[in-house]
PDB file of C-alpha atoms in Angstrom:
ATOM      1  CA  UNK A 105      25.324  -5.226  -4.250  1.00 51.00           C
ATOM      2  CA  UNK A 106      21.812  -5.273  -3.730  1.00 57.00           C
ATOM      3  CA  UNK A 107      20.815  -1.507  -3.445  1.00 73.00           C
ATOM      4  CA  UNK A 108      22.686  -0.981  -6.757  1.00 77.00           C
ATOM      5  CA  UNK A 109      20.982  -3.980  -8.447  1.00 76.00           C
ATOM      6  CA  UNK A 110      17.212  -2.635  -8.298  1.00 80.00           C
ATOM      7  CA  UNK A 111      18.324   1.028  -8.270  1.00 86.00           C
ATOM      8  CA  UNK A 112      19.584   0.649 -11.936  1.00 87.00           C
ATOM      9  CA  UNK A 113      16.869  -1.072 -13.306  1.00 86.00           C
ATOM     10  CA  UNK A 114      14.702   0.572 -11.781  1.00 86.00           C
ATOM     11  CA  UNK A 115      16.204   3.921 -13.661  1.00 88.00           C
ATOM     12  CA  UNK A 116      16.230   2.220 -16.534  1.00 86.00           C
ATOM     13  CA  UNK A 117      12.391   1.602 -16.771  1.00 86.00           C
ATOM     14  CA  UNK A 118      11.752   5.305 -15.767  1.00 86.00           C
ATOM     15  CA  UNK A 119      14.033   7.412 -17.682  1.00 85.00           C
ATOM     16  CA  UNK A 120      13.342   6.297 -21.327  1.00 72.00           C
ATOM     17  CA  UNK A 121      16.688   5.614 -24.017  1.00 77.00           C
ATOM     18  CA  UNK A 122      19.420   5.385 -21.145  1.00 84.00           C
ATOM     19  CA  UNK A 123      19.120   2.183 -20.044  1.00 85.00           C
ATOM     20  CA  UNK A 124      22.558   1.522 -21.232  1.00 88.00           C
ATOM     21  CA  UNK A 125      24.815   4.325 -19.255  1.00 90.00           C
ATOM     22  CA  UNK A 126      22.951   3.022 -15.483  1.00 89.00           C
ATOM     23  CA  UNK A 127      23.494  -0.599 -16.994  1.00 87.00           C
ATOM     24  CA  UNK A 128      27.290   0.575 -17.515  1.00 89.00           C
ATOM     25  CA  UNK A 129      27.251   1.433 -13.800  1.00 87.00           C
ATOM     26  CA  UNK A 130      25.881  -1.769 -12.794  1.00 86.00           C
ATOM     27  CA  UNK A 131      28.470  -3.402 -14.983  1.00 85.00           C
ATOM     28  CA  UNK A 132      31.370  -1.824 -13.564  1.00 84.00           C
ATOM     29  CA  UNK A 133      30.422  -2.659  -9.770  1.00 83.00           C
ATOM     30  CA  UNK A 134      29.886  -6.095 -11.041  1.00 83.00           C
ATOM     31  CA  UNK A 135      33.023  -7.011 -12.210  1.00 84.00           C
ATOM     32  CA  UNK A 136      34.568  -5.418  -8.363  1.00 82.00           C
ATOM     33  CA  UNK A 137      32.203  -7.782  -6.668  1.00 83.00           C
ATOM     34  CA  UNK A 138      33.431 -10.978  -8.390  1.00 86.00           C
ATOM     35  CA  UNK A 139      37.323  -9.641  -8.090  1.00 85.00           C
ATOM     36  CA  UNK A 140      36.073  -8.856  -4.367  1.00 83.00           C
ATOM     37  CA  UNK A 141      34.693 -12.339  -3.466  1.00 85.00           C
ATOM     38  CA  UNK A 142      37.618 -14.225  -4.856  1.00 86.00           C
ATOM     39  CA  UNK A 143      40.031 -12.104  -2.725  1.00 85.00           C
ATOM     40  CA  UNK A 144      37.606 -12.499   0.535  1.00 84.00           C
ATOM     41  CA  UNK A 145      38.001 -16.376   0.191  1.00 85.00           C
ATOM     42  CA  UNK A 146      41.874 -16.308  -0.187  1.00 85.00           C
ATOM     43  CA  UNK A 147      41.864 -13.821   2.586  1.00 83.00           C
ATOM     44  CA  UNK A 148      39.509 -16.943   4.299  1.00 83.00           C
ATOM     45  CA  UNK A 149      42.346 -19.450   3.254  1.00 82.00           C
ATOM     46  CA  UNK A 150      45.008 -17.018   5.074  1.00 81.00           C
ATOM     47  CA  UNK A 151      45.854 -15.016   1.573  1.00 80.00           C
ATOM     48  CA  UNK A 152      46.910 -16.050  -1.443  1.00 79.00           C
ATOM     49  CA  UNK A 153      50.827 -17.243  -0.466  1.00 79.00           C
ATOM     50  CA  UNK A 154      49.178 -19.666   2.506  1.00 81.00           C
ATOM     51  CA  UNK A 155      46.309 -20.591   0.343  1.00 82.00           C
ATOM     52  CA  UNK A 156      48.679 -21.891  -2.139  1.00 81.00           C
ATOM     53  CA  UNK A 157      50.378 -24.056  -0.118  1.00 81.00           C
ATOM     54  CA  UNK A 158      47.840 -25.932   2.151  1.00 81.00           C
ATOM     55  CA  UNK A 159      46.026 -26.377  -1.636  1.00 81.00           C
ATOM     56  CA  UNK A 160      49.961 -28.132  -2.506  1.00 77.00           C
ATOM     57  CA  UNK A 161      49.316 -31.271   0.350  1.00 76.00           C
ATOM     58  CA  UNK A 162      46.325 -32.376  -0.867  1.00 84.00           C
ATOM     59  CA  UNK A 163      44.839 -34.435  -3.997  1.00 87.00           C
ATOM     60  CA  UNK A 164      44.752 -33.387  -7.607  1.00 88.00           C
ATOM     61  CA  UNK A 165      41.440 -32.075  -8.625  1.00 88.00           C
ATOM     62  CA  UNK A 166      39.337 -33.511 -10.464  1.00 86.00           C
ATOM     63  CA  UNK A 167      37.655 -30.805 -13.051  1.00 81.00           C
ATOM     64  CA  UNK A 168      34.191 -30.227 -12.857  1.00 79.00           C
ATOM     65  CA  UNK A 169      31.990 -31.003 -16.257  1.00 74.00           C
ATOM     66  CA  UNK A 170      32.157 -30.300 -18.786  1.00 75.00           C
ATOM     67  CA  UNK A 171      36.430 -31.053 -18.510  1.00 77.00           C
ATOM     68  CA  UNK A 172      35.636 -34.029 -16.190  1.00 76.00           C
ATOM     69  CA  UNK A 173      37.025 -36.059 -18.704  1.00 82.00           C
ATOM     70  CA  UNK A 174      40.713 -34.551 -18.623  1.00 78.00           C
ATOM     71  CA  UNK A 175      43.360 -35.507 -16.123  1.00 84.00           C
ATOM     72  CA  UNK A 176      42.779 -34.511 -12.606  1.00 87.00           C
ATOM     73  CA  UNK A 177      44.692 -31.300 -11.879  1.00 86.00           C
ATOM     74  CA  UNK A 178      47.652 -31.036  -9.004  1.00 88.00           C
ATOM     75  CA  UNK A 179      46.599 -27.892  -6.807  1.00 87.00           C
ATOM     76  CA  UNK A 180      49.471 -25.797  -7.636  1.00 85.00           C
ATOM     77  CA  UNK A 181      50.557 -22.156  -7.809  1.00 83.00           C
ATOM     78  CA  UNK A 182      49.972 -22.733 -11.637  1.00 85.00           C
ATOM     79  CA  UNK A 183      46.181 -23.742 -10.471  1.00 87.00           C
ATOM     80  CA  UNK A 184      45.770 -20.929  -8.729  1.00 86.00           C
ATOM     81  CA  UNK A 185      47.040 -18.493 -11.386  1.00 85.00           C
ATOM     82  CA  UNK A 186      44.696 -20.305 -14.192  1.00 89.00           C
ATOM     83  CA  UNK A 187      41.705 -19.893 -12.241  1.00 89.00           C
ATOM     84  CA  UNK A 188      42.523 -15.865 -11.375  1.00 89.00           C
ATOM     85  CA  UNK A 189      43.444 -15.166 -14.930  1.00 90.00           C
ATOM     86  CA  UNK A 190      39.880 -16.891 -15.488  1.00 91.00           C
ATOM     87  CA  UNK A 191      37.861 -14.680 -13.446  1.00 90.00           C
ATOM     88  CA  UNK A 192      40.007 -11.601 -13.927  1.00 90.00           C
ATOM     89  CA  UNK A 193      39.328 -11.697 -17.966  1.00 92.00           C
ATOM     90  CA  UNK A 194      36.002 -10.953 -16.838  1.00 91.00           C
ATOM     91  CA  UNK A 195      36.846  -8.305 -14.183  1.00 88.00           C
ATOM     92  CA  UNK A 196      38.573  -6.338 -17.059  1.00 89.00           C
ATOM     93  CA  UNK A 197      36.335  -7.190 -19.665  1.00 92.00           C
ATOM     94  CA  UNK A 198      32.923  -6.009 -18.209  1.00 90.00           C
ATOM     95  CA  UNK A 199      33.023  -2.228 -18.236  1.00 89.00           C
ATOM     96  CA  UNK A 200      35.291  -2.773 -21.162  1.00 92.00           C
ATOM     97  CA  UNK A 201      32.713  -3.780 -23.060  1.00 93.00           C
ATOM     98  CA  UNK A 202      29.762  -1.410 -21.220  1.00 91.00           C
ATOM     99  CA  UNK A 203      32.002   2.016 -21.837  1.00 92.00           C
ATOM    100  CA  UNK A 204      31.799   0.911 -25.521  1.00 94.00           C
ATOM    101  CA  UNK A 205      28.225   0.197 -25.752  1.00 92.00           C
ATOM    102  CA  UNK A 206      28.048   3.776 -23.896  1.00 93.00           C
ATOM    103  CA  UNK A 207      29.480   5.238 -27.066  1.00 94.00           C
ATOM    104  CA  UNK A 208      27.615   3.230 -29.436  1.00 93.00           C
ATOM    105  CA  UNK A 209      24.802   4.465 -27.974  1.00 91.00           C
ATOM    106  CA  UNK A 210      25.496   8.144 -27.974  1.00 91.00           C
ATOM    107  CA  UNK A 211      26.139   7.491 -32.047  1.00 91.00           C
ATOM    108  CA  UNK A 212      22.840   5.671 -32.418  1.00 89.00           C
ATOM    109  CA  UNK A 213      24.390   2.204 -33.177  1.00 90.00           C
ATOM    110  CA  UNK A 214      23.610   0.494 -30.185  1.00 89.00           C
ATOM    111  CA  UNK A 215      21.521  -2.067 -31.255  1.00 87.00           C
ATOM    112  CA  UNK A 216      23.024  -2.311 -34.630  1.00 90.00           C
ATOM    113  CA  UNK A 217      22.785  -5.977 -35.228  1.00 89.00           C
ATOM    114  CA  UNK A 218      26.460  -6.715 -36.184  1.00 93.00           C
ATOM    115  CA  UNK A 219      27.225  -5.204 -32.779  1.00 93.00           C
ATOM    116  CA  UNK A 220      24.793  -6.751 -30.810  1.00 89.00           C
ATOM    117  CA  UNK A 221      25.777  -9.939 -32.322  1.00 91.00           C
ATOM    118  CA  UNK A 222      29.255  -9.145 -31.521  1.00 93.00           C
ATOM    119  CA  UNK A 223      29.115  -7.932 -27.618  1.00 92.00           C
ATOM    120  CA  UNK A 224      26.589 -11.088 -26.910  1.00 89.00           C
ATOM    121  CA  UNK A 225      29.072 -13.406 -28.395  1.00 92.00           C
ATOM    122  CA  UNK A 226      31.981 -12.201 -26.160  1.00 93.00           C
ATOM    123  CA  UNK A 227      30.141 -11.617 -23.010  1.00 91.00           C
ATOM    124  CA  UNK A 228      29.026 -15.460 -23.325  1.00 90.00           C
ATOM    125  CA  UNK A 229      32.568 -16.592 -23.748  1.00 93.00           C
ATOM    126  CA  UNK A 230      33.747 -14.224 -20.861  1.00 93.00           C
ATOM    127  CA  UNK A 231      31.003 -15.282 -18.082  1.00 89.00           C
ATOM    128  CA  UNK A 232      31.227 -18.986 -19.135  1.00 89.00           C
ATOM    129  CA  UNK A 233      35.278 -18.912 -18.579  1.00 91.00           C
ATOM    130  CA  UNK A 234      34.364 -17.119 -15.575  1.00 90.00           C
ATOM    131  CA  UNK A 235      31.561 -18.946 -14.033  1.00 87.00           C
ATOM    132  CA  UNK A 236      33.759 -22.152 -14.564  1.00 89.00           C
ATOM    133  CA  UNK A 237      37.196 -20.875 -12.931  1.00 90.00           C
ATOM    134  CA  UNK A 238      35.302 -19.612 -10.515  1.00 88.00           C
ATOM    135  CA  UNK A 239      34.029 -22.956  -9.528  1.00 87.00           C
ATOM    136  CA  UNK A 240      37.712 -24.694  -9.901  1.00 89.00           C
ATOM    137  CA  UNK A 241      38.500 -21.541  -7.589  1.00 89.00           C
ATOM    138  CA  UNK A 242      36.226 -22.878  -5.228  1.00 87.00           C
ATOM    139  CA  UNK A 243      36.626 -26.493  -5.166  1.00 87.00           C
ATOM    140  CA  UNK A 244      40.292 -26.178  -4.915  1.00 87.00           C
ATOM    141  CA  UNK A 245      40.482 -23.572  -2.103  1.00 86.00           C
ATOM    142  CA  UNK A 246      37.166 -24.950   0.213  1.00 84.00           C
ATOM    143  CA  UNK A 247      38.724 -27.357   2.436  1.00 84.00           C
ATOM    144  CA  UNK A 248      41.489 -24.485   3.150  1.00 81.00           C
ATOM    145  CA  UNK A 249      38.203 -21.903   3.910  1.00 82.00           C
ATOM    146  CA  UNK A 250      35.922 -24.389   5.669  1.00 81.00           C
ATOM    147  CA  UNK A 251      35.074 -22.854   8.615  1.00 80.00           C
ATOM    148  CA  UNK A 252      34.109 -19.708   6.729  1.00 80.00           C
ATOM    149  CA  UNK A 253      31.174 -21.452   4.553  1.00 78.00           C
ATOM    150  CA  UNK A 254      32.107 -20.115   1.497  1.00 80.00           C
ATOM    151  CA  UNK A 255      29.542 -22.652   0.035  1.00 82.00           C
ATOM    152  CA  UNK A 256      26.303 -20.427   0.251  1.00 83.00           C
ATOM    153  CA  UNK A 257      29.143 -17.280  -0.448  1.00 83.00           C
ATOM    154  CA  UNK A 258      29.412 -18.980  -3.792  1.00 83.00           C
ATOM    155  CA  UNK A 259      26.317 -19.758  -4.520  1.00 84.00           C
ATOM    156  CA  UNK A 260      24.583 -16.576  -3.301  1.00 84.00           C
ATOM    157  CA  UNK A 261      27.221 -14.829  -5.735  1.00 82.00           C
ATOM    158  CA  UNK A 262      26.326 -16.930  -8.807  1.00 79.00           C
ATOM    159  CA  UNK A 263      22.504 -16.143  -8.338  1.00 83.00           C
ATOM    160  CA  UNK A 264      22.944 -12.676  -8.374  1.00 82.00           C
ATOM    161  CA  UNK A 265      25.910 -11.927 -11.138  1.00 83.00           C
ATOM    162  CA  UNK A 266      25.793 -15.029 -13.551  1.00 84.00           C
ATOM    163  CA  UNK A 267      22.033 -16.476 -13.251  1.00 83.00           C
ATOM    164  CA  UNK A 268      20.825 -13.054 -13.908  1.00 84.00           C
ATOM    165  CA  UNK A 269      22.913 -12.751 -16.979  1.00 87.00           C
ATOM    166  CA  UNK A 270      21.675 -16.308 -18.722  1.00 87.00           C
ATOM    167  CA  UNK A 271      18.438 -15.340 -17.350  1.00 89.00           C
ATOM    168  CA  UNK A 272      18.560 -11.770 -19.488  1.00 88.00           C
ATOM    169  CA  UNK A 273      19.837 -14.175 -22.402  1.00 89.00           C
ATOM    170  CA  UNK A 274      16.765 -16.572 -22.039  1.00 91.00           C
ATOM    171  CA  UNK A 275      14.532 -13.075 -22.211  1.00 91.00           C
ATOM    172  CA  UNK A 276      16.040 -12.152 -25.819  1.00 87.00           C
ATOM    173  CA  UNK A 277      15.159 -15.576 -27.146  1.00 89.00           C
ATOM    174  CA  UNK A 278      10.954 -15.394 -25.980  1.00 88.00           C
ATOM    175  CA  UNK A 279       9.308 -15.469 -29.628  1.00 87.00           C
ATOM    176  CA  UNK A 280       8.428 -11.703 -31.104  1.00 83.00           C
ATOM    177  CA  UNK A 281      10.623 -10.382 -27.793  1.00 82.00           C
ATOM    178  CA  UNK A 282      12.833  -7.360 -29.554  1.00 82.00           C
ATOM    179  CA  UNK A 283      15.810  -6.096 -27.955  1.00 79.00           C
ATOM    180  CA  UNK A 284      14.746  -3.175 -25.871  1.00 82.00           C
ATOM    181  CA  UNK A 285      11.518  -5.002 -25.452  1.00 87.00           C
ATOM    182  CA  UNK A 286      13.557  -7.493 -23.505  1.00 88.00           C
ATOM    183  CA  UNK A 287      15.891  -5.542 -21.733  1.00 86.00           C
ATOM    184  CA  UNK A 288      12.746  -3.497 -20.093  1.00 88.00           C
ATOM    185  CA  UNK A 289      11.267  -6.802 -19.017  1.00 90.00           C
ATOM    186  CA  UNK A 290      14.530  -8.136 -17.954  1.00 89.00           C
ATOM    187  CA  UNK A 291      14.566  -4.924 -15.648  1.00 88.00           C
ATOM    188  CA  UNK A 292      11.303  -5.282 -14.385  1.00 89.00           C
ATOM    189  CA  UNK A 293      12.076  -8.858 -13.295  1.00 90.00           C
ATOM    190  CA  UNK A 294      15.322  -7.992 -11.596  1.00 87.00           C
ATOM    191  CA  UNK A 295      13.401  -5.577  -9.353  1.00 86.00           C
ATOM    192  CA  UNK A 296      11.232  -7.863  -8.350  1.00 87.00           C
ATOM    193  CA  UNK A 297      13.694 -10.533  -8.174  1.00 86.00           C
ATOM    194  CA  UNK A 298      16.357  -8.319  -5.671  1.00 85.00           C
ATOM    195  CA  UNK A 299      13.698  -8.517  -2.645  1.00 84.00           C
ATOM    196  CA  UNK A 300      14.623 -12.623  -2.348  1.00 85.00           C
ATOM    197  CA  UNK A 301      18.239 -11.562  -3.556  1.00 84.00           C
ATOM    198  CA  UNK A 302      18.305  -9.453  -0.922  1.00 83.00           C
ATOM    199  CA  UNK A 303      17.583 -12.083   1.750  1.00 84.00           C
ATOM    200  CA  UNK A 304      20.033 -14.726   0.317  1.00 84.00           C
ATOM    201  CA  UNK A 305      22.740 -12.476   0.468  1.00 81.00           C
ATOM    202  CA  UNK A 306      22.214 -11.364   3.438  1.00 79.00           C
ATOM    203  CA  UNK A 307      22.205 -14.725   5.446  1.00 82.00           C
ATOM    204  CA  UNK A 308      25.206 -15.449   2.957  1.00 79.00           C
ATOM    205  CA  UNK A 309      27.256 -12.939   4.203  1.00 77.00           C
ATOM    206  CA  UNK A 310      26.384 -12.453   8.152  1.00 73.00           C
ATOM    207  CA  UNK A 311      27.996  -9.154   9.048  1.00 68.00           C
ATOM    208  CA  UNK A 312      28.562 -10.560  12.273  1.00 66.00           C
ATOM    209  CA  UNK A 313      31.856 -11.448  12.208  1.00 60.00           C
ATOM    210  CA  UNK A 314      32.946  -7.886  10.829  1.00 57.00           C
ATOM    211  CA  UNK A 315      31.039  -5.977  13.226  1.00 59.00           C
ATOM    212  CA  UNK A 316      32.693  -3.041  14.774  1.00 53.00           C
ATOM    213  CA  UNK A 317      34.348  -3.147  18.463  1.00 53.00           C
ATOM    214  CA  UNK A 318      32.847  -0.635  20.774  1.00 48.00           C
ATOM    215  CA  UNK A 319      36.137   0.929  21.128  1.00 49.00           C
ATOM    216  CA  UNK A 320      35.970   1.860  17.652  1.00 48.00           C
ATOM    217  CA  UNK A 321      32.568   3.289  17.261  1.00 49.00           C
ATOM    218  CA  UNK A 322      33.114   5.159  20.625  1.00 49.00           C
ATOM    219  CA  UNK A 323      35.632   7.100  19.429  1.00 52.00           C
ATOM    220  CA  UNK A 324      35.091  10.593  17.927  1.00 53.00           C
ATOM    221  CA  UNK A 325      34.395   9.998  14.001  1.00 54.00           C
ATOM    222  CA  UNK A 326      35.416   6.554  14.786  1.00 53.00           C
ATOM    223  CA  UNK A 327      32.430   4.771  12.672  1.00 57.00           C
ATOM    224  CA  UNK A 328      32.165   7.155  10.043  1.00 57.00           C
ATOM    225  CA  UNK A 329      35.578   7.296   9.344  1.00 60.00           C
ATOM    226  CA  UNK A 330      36.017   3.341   9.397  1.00 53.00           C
ATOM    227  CA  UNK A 331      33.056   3.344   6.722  1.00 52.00           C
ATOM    228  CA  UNK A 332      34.566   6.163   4.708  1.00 54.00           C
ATOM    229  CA  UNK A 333      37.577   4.079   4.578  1.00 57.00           C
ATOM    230  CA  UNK A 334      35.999   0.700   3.850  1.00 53.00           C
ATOM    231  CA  UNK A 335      33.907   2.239   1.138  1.00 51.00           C
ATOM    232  CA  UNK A 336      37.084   3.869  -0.845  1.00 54.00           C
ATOM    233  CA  UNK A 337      38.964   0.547  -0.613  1.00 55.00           C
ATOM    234  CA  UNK A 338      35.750  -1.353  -2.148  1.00 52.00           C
ATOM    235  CA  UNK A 339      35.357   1.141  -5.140  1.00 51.00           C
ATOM    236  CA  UNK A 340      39.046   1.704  -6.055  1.00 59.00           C
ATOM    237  CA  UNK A 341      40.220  -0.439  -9.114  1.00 64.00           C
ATOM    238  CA  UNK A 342      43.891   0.034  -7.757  1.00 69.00           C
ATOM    239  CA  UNK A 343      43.983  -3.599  -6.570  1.00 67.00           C
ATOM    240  CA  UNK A 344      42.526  -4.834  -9.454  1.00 67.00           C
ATOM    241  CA  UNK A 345      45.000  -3.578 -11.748  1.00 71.00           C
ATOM    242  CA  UNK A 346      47.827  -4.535  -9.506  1.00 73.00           C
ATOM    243  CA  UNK A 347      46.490  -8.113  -9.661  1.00 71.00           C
ATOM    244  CA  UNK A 348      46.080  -8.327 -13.438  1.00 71.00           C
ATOM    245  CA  UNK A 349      49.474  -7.169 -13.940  1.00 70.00           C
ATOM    246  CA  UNK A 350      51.038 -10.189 -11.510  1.00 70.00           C
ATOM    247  CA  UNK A 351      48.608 -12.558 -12.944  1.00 71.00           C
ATOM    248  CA  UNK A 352      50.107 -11.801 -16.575  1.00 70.00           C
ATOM    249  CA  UNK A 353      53.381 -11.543 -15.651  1.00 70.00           C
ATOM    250  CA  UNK A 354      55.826 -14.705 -15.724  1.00 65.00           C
ATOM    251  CA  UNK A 355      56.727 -13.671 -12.479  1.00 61.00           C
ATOM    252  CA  UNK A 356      53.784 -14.793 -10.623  1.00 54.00           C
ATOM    253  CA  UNK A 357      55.121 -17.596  -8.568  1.00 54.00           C
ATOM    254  CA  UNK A 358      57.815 -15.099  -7.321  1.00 55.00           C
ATOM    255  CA  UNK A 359      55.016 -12.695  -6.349  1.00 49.00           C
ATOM    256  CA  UNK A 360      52.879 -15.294  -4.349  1.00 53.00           C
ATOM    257  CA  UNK A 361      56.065 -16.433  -2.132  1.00 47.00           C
ATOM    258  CA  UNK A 362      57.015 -12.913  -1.575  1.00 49.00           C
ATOM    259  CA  UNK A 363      53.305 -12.557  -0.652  1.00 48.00           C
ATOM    260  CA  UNK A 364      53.901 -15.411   1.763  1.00 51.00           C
ATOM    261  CA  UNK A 365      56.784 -14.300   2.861  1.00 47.00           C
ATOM    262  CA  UNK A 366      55.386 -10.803   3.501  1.00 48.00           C
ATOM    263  CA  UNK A 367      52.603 -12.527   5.728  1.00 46.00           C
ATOM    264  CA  UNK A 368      54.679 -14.227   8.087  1.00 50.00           C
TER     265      UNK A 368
END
């Protein structure tokens, strides 16, 4: 994530009136790095079948603020499809909503307040459902990915794709700040901000435990064609939409035994 994050900004300050298409880019990755985390920590938890049932022997949970005050909630395959649903509104929604400011940009209408208004409104809804099934996502899966620390995982990747965004929001509200006024600041900052980025995610995610055997990178193309391989599995949106569809199907409980099943 981090090469894209400064990289786009950084194009954005130096080629004047397209900020929005290399924001559209940034968008897009975005949404397959949150859909990406979520599946590493179920694939932590022994996928999504297992991770289901060690969450089943263990204690309703109790919702963090600001739905503290509802009944805890058992950790069941209904849990699990709530919080996905949750974070994969956002995975669809993102470019969505960046192709479409793409062409209300190329018809001048961009910053046409009704739209602004508009996109601002349901980007806030769509990170804040996010951000927050995100966090039930956590709390209900951590004890079954301990050993993995997804704690500074999940915090590393709520610094980087949802503080930035409030942070961007917090920019458009200075006093006398207009909109592209703020966006080119909120640029600037991220560049500067993606050298500590950088660091946290890096510690976050040690590629230690993914590091290639010797056998592999001896072998003749063996490396290149392991990170040809990992690189078109990380930008396809084939798993994405196979996901969504499961998720909004009735037939989701089905899918997650057969899933089970299909591990064993």
């Amino acid at each position: 994530t981090c090469p894209l994050y400064p990289v786009t900004p950084l194009l954005s300050l130096r080629v004047s009136g397209q900020a929005v298409y290399f924001e559209t880019i940034r968008d897009c990755y975005e949404s397959l790095v949150i859909y990406s985390f979520m599946v590493l920590i179920l694939e932590y938890a022994g996928g999504e079948g297992n991770c289901v049932a060690k969450m089943q022997g263990r204690p309703a949970l109790v919702l963090p603020a600001p739905c503290c005050c509802l009944e805890p909630r058992p950790r069941t395959v209904e849990l699990m499809r709530e919080c996905k649903r949750g974070t994969l509104q956002f995975v669809v929604l993102k470019p969505l909503v960046g192709v479409l400011s793409c062409i209300m940009a190329s018809q001048g209408k961009l910053y046409d307040v009704v739209y602004q208004t508009l996109m601002l409104t349901v980007y806030n809804v769509s990170y804040t459902v996010a951000l927050f099934y995100l966090l039930v996502f956590y709390l209900a899966t951590k004890e079954a990915a301990a050993r993995f620390n997804p704690v500074s995982k999940f915090a590393a990747v709520k610094i980087v794709v949802f503080a930035t965004y409030y942070q961007s929001i917090v920019i458009r509200c200075l006093p006398g700040m207009g909109t592209e006024a703020a966006e080119r600041l909120g640029d600037l900052i991220l560049c500067l901000e993606m050298i500590a980025f950088s660091l946290v995610l890096g510690c976050a995610f040690d590629i230690g435990p993914y590091h290639m055997g010797n056998e592999v990178a001896a072998a003749p193309g063996g490396r290149a064609k392991l990170v040809l391989t990992n690189a078109s599995n990380v930008f396809t949106a084939r798993d994405v939409v196979q996901d969504a569809i499961h998720n909004f199907t009735p037939a989701y409980q089905d899918y997650v035994l057969q899933v089970r099943h299909s591990a064993r």
